[in-house]
Amino acid sequence: MDIFVQQIINGLVLGSMYALVALGYTMVYGIIGLINFAHGEILMVGAMVAWSLATALQDHGLPPWLLLLLCMVVASAACATLNFVIEKVAYRPLRNSPRLSPLITAMGMSLLLQTLAMIIWRPNPKPFPSILPLDVISLWTDGPVITNTQIMILALTAFVLGGLQWLVNSTKLGRAMRATAENPRVAGLMGVKPDTVISATFIIGAVLAALAGIMWASNYGTVQHTMGFLPGLKAFTAAVVGGIGNLSGAMVGGLLLGLVEALGAGYLGQLTNGVFGSQYVDVLSFLMLILVLTLRPSGLMGERVADRA
């Protein structure tokens, strides 16, 4: 029982990070139909910027909460600016091109960002400073444990996801985003500026990815220029499993994927007598993707994006 609860905690933490990145994928796809494969590299840039700032300020005696807040603000601003430039320079000129063109551009942008990060921050892995106290909290005597970092990840994710739902469903920007997703030409006739809405969507997605990057680096304690590839791919899987274009689906898909991976890592070796271990857990994620696409191609929570004329 204790092992099961521990794996549930680990799965929720991992799934929370996947959900934040998956929201960036699903928002962009819902509005312009683009799979932004460079989104994982935005996570990496956020983590690298936070590492640079935390390394520079960790010996200045700042309270942990202030240092963490500074890292989040600076990394979010850097990633938002980067994603804004990428959308304007790389994706906007191809908006009316065949879908294959922006997809190839997104893959090229991913490789470009990885290479630039390798040049700027060097290719070797770097330890991420422990910003929050390393105390371990036991839920009950000799039972499962949770760290301060994991509590921060769960609380921040819940706050961000709630704020995003409010933004999309209850604000003027959210209404403009939903209108642009339905039909950008008609939305333009109604006074909405599609280019502004699309840029805002990329900025919001970048902020979510930056926060996820800081969470990932804090939880696993290391950063490097290739760290965004696999989380980005897993988050895309989560978005597809939940129903790409659907915010709730991205959240559910991310949490479900995290739970599957955590439980698989905890029990796969036991069930196979050590033949398969946690290093094979990635197989479970993509098997789940294949299963969902086979049984329900639109994802678990369907597809809300209407066909455009």
Short mmCIF file of C-alpha atoms in Angstrom, two decimals:
data_model
loop_
_atom_site.label_atom_id
_atom_site.label_comp_id
_atom_site.label_asym_id
_atom_site.label_seq_id
_atom_site.Cartn_x
_atom_site.Cartn_y
_atom_site.Cartn_z
CA MET A 1 0.00 0.00 0.00
CA ASP A 2 2.79 2.43 0.91
CA ILE A 3 4.58 1.75 -2.39
CA PHE A 4 1.35 2.30 -4.33
CA VAL A 5 0.67 5.65 -2.64
CA GLN A 6 4.29 6.71 -3.21
CA GLN A 7 4.02 5.93 -6.91
CA ILE A 8 0.72 7.85 -7.10
CA ILE A 9 2.46 10.91 -5.63
CA ASN A 10 5.36 10.55 -8.06
CA GLY A 11 2.92 10.10 -10.93
CA LEU A 12 0.92 13.20 -10.05
CA VAL A 13 4.11 15.27 -9.83
CA LEU A 14 5.36 13.99 -13.19
CA GLY A 15 1.92 14.32 -14.77
CA SER A 16 1.61 17.90 -13.55
CA MET A 17 4.72 18.86 -15.48
CA TYR A 18 3.52 17.01 -18.58
CA ALA A 19 0.15 18.76 -18.31
CA LEU A 20 1.70 22.24 -18.29
CA VAL A 21 3.70 21.54 -21.44
CA ALA A 22 0.79 19.74 -23.11
CA LEU A 23 -1.37 22.84 -22.61
CA GLY A 24 1.07 24.82 -24.76
CA TYR A 25 0.81 22.24 -27.53
CA THR A 26 -2.97 22.04 -27.41
CA MET A 27 -3.56 25.82 -27.27
CA VAL A 28 -1.41 26.48 -30.35
CA TYR A 29 -2.91 23.56 -32.24
CA GLY A 30 -6.44 24.57 -31.30
CA ILE A 31 -5.99 28.05 -32.74
CA ILE A 32 -3.78 27.63 -35.83
CA GLY A 33 -3.56 23.86 -36.29
CA LEU A 34 0.23 23.79 -35.78
CA ILE A 35 2.15 21.09 -33.90
CA ASN A 36 4.96 23.19 -32.42
CA PHE A 37 7.68 20.59 -31.98
CA ALA A 38 10.03 23.30 -30.71
CA HIS A 39 7.90 23.62 -27.56
CA GLY A 40 10.05 21.16 -25.61
CA GLU A 41 13.07 23.36 -26.27
CA ILE A 42 11.22 26.30 -24.71
CA LEU A 43 11.06 24.19 -21.54
CA MET A 44 14.81 23.64 -21.83
CA VAL A 45 15.53 27.36 -22.28
CA GLY A 46 13.40 28.17 -19.23
CA ALA A 47 15.35 25.68 -17.14
CA MET A 48 18.70 26.97 -18.42
CA VAL A 49 17.82 30.61 -17.73
CA ALA A 50 16.65 29.66 -14.23
CA TRP A 51 19.88 27.71 -13.68
CA SER A 52 21.98 30.71 -14.70
CA LEU A 53 20.08 33.06 -12.38
CA ALA A 54 19.94 30.64 -9.45
CA THR A 55 23.66 29.88 -9.75
CA ALA A 56 24.49 33.59 -9.79
CA LEU A 57 22.27 34.50 -6.83
CA GLN A 58 22.37 31.43 -4.57
CA ASP A 59 25.19 32.82 -2.42
CA HIS A 60 23.60 36.25 -1.93
CA GLY A 61 21.44 35.22 1.02
CA LEU A 62 18.06 35.64 -0.70
CA PRO A 63 15.09 33.83 0.88
CA PRO A 64 14.29 30.61 -1.06
CA TRP A 65 10.81 31.81 -2.03
CA LEU A 66 12.22 35.07 -3.43
CA LEU A 67 14.94 33.29 -5.41
CA LEU A 68 12.37 30.84 -6.80
CA LEU A 69 10.02 33.69 -7.72
CA LEU A 70 12.84 35.59 -9.46
CA CYS A 71 13.77 32.47 -11.43
CA MET A 72 10.17 31.97 -12.52
CA VAL A 73 9.67 35.61 -13.55
CA VAL A 74 12.94 35.93 -15.47
CA ALA A 75 12.66 32.50 -17.14
CA SER A 76 9.03 33.15 -18.09
CA ALA A 77 9.91 36.54 -19.58
CA ALA A 78 12.83 35.07 -21.55
CA CYS A 79 10.76 32.19 -22.91
CA ALA A 80 7.78 34.42 -23.73
CA THR A 81 10.05 36.77 -25.70
CA LEU A 82 11.70 33.84 -27.48
CA ASN A 83 8.40 32.19 -28.43
CA PHE A 84 6.98 35.53 -29.60
CA VAL A 85 9.96 36.01 -31.93
CA ILE A 86 9.76 32.41 -33.17
CA GLU A 87 6.07 32.77 -34.01
CA LYS A 88 6.58 36.08 -35.79
CA VAL A 89 9.73 35.12 -37.72
CA ALA A 90 9.38 31.38 -38.36
CA TYR A 91 5.67 30.49 -38.26
CA ARG A 92 3.68 33.56 -39.29
CA PRO A 93 5.09 33.73 -42.86
CA LEU A 94 4.04 30.09 -43.34
CA ARG A 95 0.55 30.42 -41.89
CA ASN A 96 -1.20 29.91 -45.24
CA SER A 97 1.27 27.32 -46.51
CA PRO A 98 0.62 23.56 -46.68
CA ARG A 99 0.70 22.03 -43.19
CA LEU A 100 3.91 20.16 -43.89
CA SER A 101 5.91 23.41 -44.23
CA PRO A 102 5.35 24.78 -40.68
CA LEU A 103 5.79 21.26 -39.29
CA ILE A 104 9.23 20.94 -40.87
CA THR A 105 10.04 24.48 -39.72
CA ALA A 106 9.10 23.55 -36.15
CA MET A 107 11.45 20.55 -36.25
CA GLY A 108 14.22 22.75 -37.61
CA MET A 109 13.59 25.33 -34.90
CA SER A 110 13.87 22.58 -32.29
CA LEU A 111 17.31 21.57 -33.57
CA LEU A 112 18.38 25.22 -33.83
CA LEU A 113 17.42 25.97 -30.22
CA GLN A 114 19.22 22.86 -29.00
CA THR A 115 22.37 23.83 -30.86
CA LEU A 116 22.28 27.44 -29.65
CA ALA A 117 21.75 26.25 -26.06
CA MET A 118 24.70 23.88 -26.41
CA ILE A 119 26.88 26.78 -27.59
CA ILE A 120 25.69 29.21 -24.89
CA TRP A 121 25.55 26.87 -21.89
CA ARG A 122 27.96 24.12 -23.03
CA PRO A 123 26.90 20.49 -23.59
CA ASN A 124 27.79 19.00 -20.22
CA PRO A 125 24.96 18.38 -17.68
CA LYS A 126 24.84 20.88 -14.83
CA PRO A 127 23.52 20.41 -11.30
CA PHE A 128 20.52 22.61 -10.61
CA PRO A 129 20.80 24.46 -7.27
CA SER A 130 18.50 23.26 -4.50
CA ILE A 131 16.36 26.34 -4.01
CA LEU A 132 13.81 24.91 -1.57
CA PRO A 133 14.73 23.06 1.63
CA LEU A 134 15.56 19.38 1.06
CA ASP A 135 13.46 18.17 3.99
CA VAL A 136 11.38 15.05 3.32
CA ILE A 137 7.86 14.95 4.76
CA SER A 138 6.36 11.57 5.69
CA LEU A 139 2.61 11.30 5.17
CA TRP A 140 2.51 8.80 8.02
CA THR A 141 5.04 6.81 10.06
CA ASP A 142 7.28 4.73 7.77
CA GLY A 143 4.91 5.60 4.93
CA PRO A 144 5.24 7.41 1.61
CA VAL A 145 7.15 10.69 1.53
CA ILE A 146 6.91 13.95 -0.37
CA THR A 147 9.47 16.73 -0.75
CA ASN A 148 9.03 20.47 -0.57
CA THR A 149 9.80 20.67 -4.29
CA GLN A 150 7.05 18.16 -5.10
CA ILE A 151 4.57 20.10 -2.95
CA MET A 152 5.54 23.27 -4.82
CA ILE A 153 5.04 21.52 -8.18
CA LEU A 154 1.57 20.21 -7.28
CA ALA A 155 0.41 23.51 -5.74
CA LEU A 156 1.79 25.69 -8.54
CA THR A 157 0.34 23.42 -11.22
CA ALA A 158 -3.12 23.49 -9.64
CA PHE A 159 -2.95 27.30 -9.39
CA VAL A 160 -1.75 27.74 -12.99
CA LEU A 161 -4.28 25.32 -14.45
CA GLY A 162 -7.11 27.01 -12.58
CA GLY A 163 -5.91 30.43 -13.73
CA LEU A 164 -5.68 29.27 -17.33
CA GLN A 165 -9.22 27.88 -17.28
CA TRP A 166 -10.45 31.21 -15.92
CA LEU A 167 -8.48 33.11 -18.57
CA VAL A 168 -9.87 31.07 -21.46
CA ASN A 169 -13.46 30.86 -20.25
CA SER A 170 -14.06 34.19 -18.48
CA THR A 171 -11.93 36.93 -20.04
CA LYS A 172 -12.00 39.02 -23.21
CA LEU A 173 -8.74 37.44 -24.39
CA GLY A 174 -10.18 33.98 -23.78
CA ARG A 175 -13.26 34.77 -25.85
CA ALA A 176 -11.03 36.10 -28.62
CA MET A 177 -8.98 32.89 -28.48
CA ARG A 178 -12.06 30.72 -28.74
CA ALA A 179 -13.41 32.82 -31.61
CA THR A 180 -10.11 32.62 -33.49
CA ALA A 181 -10.02 28.87 -32.98
CA GLU A 182 -13.50 28.55 -34.49
CA ASN A 183 -12.84 30.73 -37.55
CA PRO A 184 -10.11 33.38 -37.70
CA ARG A 185 -11.62 35.19 -40.70
CA VAL A 186 -15.03 35.60 -39.10
CA ALA A 187 -13.38 36.56 -35.80
CA GLY A 188 -11.48 39.29 -37.67
CA LEU A 189 -14.74 40.66 -39.03
CA MET A 190 -16.07 40.82 -35.46
CA GLY A 191 -13.19 43.04 -34.30
CA VAL A 192 -10.79 40.34 -33.08
CA LYS A 193 -7.16 40.66 -34.19
CA PRO A 194 -6.09 37.08 -35.01
CA ASP A 195 -2.37 37.90 -35.16
CA THR A 196 -2.49 39.42 -31.67
CA VAL A 197 -4.44 36.45 -30.31
CA ILE A 198 -2.02 33.95 -31.86
CA SER A 199 0.99 35.82 -30.45
CA ALA A 200 -0.66 35.89 -27.02
CA THR A 201 -1.26 32.13 -27.25
CA PHE A 202 2.42 31.49 -28.00
CA ILE A 203 3.41 33.74 -25.08
CA ILE A 204 1.09 31.94 -22.64
CA GLY A 205 2.35 28.56 -23.83
CA ALA A 206 5.94 29.71 -23.36
CA VAL A 207 5.26 30.82 -19.78
CA LEU A 208 3.73 27.42 -18.99
CA ALA A 209 6.73 25.66 -20.55
CA ALA A 210 9.17 27.85 -18.59
CA LEU A 211 7.45 27.00 -15.31
CA ALA A 212 7.47 23.31 -16.24
CA GLY A 213 11.19 23.57 -17.05
CA ILE A 214 11.97 25.03 -13.62
CA MET A 215 9.85 22.32 -11.98
CA TRP A 216 11.60 19.62 -13.99
CA ALA A 217 15.07 20.93 -13.13
CA SER A 218 14.17 21.35 -9.45
CA ASN A 219 12.70 17.84 -9.23
CA TYR A 220 15.49 16.00 -11.03
CA GLY A 221 18.37 18.29 -10.05
CA THR A 222 20.08 18.65 -13.43
CA VAL A 223 19.87 20.65 -16.67
CA GLN A 224 21.37 20.23 -20.14
CA HIS A 225 20.68 21.34 -23.69
CA THR A 226 18.86 18.13 -24.68
CA MET A 227 16.59 17.98 -21.62
CA GLY A 228 13.52 19.34 -23.43
CA PHE A 229 13.24 16.72 -26.16
CA LEU A 230 11.75 13.78 -24.24
CA PRO A 231 9.45 15.83 -21.95
CA GLY A 232 8.24 17.69 -25.04
CA LEU A 233 7.54 14.44 -26.86
CA LYS A 234 5.77 12.99 -23.81
CA ALA A 235 3.70 16.17 -23.40
CA PHE A 236 2.68 15.98 -27.05
CA THR A 237 1.66 12.37 -26.40
CA ALA A 238 -0.37 13.54 -23.40
CA ALA A 239 -2.10 16.21 -25.51
CA VAL A 240 -3.03 13.65 -28.18
CA VAL A 241 -4.21 11.12 -25.60
CA GLY A 242 -6.43 13.70 -23.91
CA GLY A 243 -7.69 15.16 -27.19
CA ILE A 244 -5.47 17.79 -28.78
CA GLY A 245 -7.20 21.15 -28.95
CA ASN A 246 -8.98 20.50 -25.65
CA LEU A 247 -7.58 22.15 -22.50
CA SER A 248 -9.20 19.72 -20.09
CA GLY A 249 -8.01 16.85 -22.26
CA ALA A 250 -4.41 18.08 -22.05
CA MET A 251 -4.64 18.19 -18.24
CA VAL A 252 -6.18 14.73 -18.02
CA GLY A 253 -3.75 13.30 -20.56
CA GLY A 254 -0.74 14.71 -18.72
CA LEU A 255 -1.82 13.39 -15.33
CA LEU A 256 -2.76 10.00 -16.79
CA LEU A 257 0.57 9.69 -18.57
CA GLY A 258 2.47 10.58 -15.40
CA LEU A 259 0.55 7.98 -13.39
CA VAL A 260 1.11 5.28 -16.01
CA GLU A 261 4.85 5.98 -16.06
CA ALA A 262 5.20 6.10 -12.28
CA LEU A 263 3.20 2.94 -11.66
CA GLY A 264 4.99 1.23 -14.53
CA ALA A 265 8.40 2.18 -13.13
CA GLY A 266 7.37 0.94 -9.69
CA TYR A 267 5.83 -2.39 -10.69
CA LEU A 268 7.21 -3.33 -14.12
CA GLY A 269 10.36 -4.88 -12.69
CA GLN A 270 8.43 -6.80 -10.03
CA LEU A 271 5.89 -8.19 -12.47
CA THR A 272 8.56 -9.35 -14.94
CA ASN A 273 11.01 -10.68 -12.32
CA GLY A 274 13.55 -8.02 -13.16
CA VAL A 275 13.52 -8.57 -16.93
CA PHE A 276 12.08 -5.09 -17.53
CA GLY A 277 12.98 -2.18 -15.30
CA SER A 278 12.23 1.50 -15.08
CA GLN A 279 14.45 2.17 -18.12
CA TYR A 280 11.70 0.65 -20.27
CA VAL A 281 8.93 2.83 -18.87
CA ASP A 282 8.93 5.06 -21.96
CA VAL A 283 7.52 2.12 -23.89
CA LEU A 284 4.36 2.29 -21.78
CA SER A 285 3.73 5.93 -22.75
CA PHE A 286 3.83 5.28 -26.45
CA LEU A 287 1.91 2.01 -26.14
CA MET A 288 -0.82 4.01 -24.43
CA LEU A 289 -0.72 6.51 -27.30
CA ILE A 290 -1.11 3.73 -29.86
CA LEU A 291 -3.96 2.17 -27.88
CA VAL A 292 -5.87 5.44 -27.53
CA LEU A 293 -5.41 6.36 -31.20
CA THR A 294 -6.59 2.90 -32.21
CA LEU A 295 -9.70 2.87 -30.04
CA ARG A 296 -10.49 6.60 -29.97
CA PRO A 297 -8.55 8.62 -32.56
CA SER A 298 -9.94 11.94 -31.32
CA GLY A 299 -8.51 11.36 -27.83
CA LEU A 300 -10.16 10.56 -24.52
CA MET A 301 -12.00 13.87 -24.27
CA GLY A 302 -12.70 14.40 -27.94
CA GLU A 303 -11.92 17.35 -30.14
CA ARG A 304 -13.44 20.80 -29.74
CA VAL A 305 -11.80 22.48 -32.71
CA ALA A 306 -14.34 23.00 -35.49
CA ASP A 307 -13.53 22.37 -39.13
CA ARG A 308 -12.63 25.58 -40.89
CA ALA A 309 -14.01 26.48 -44.24
#
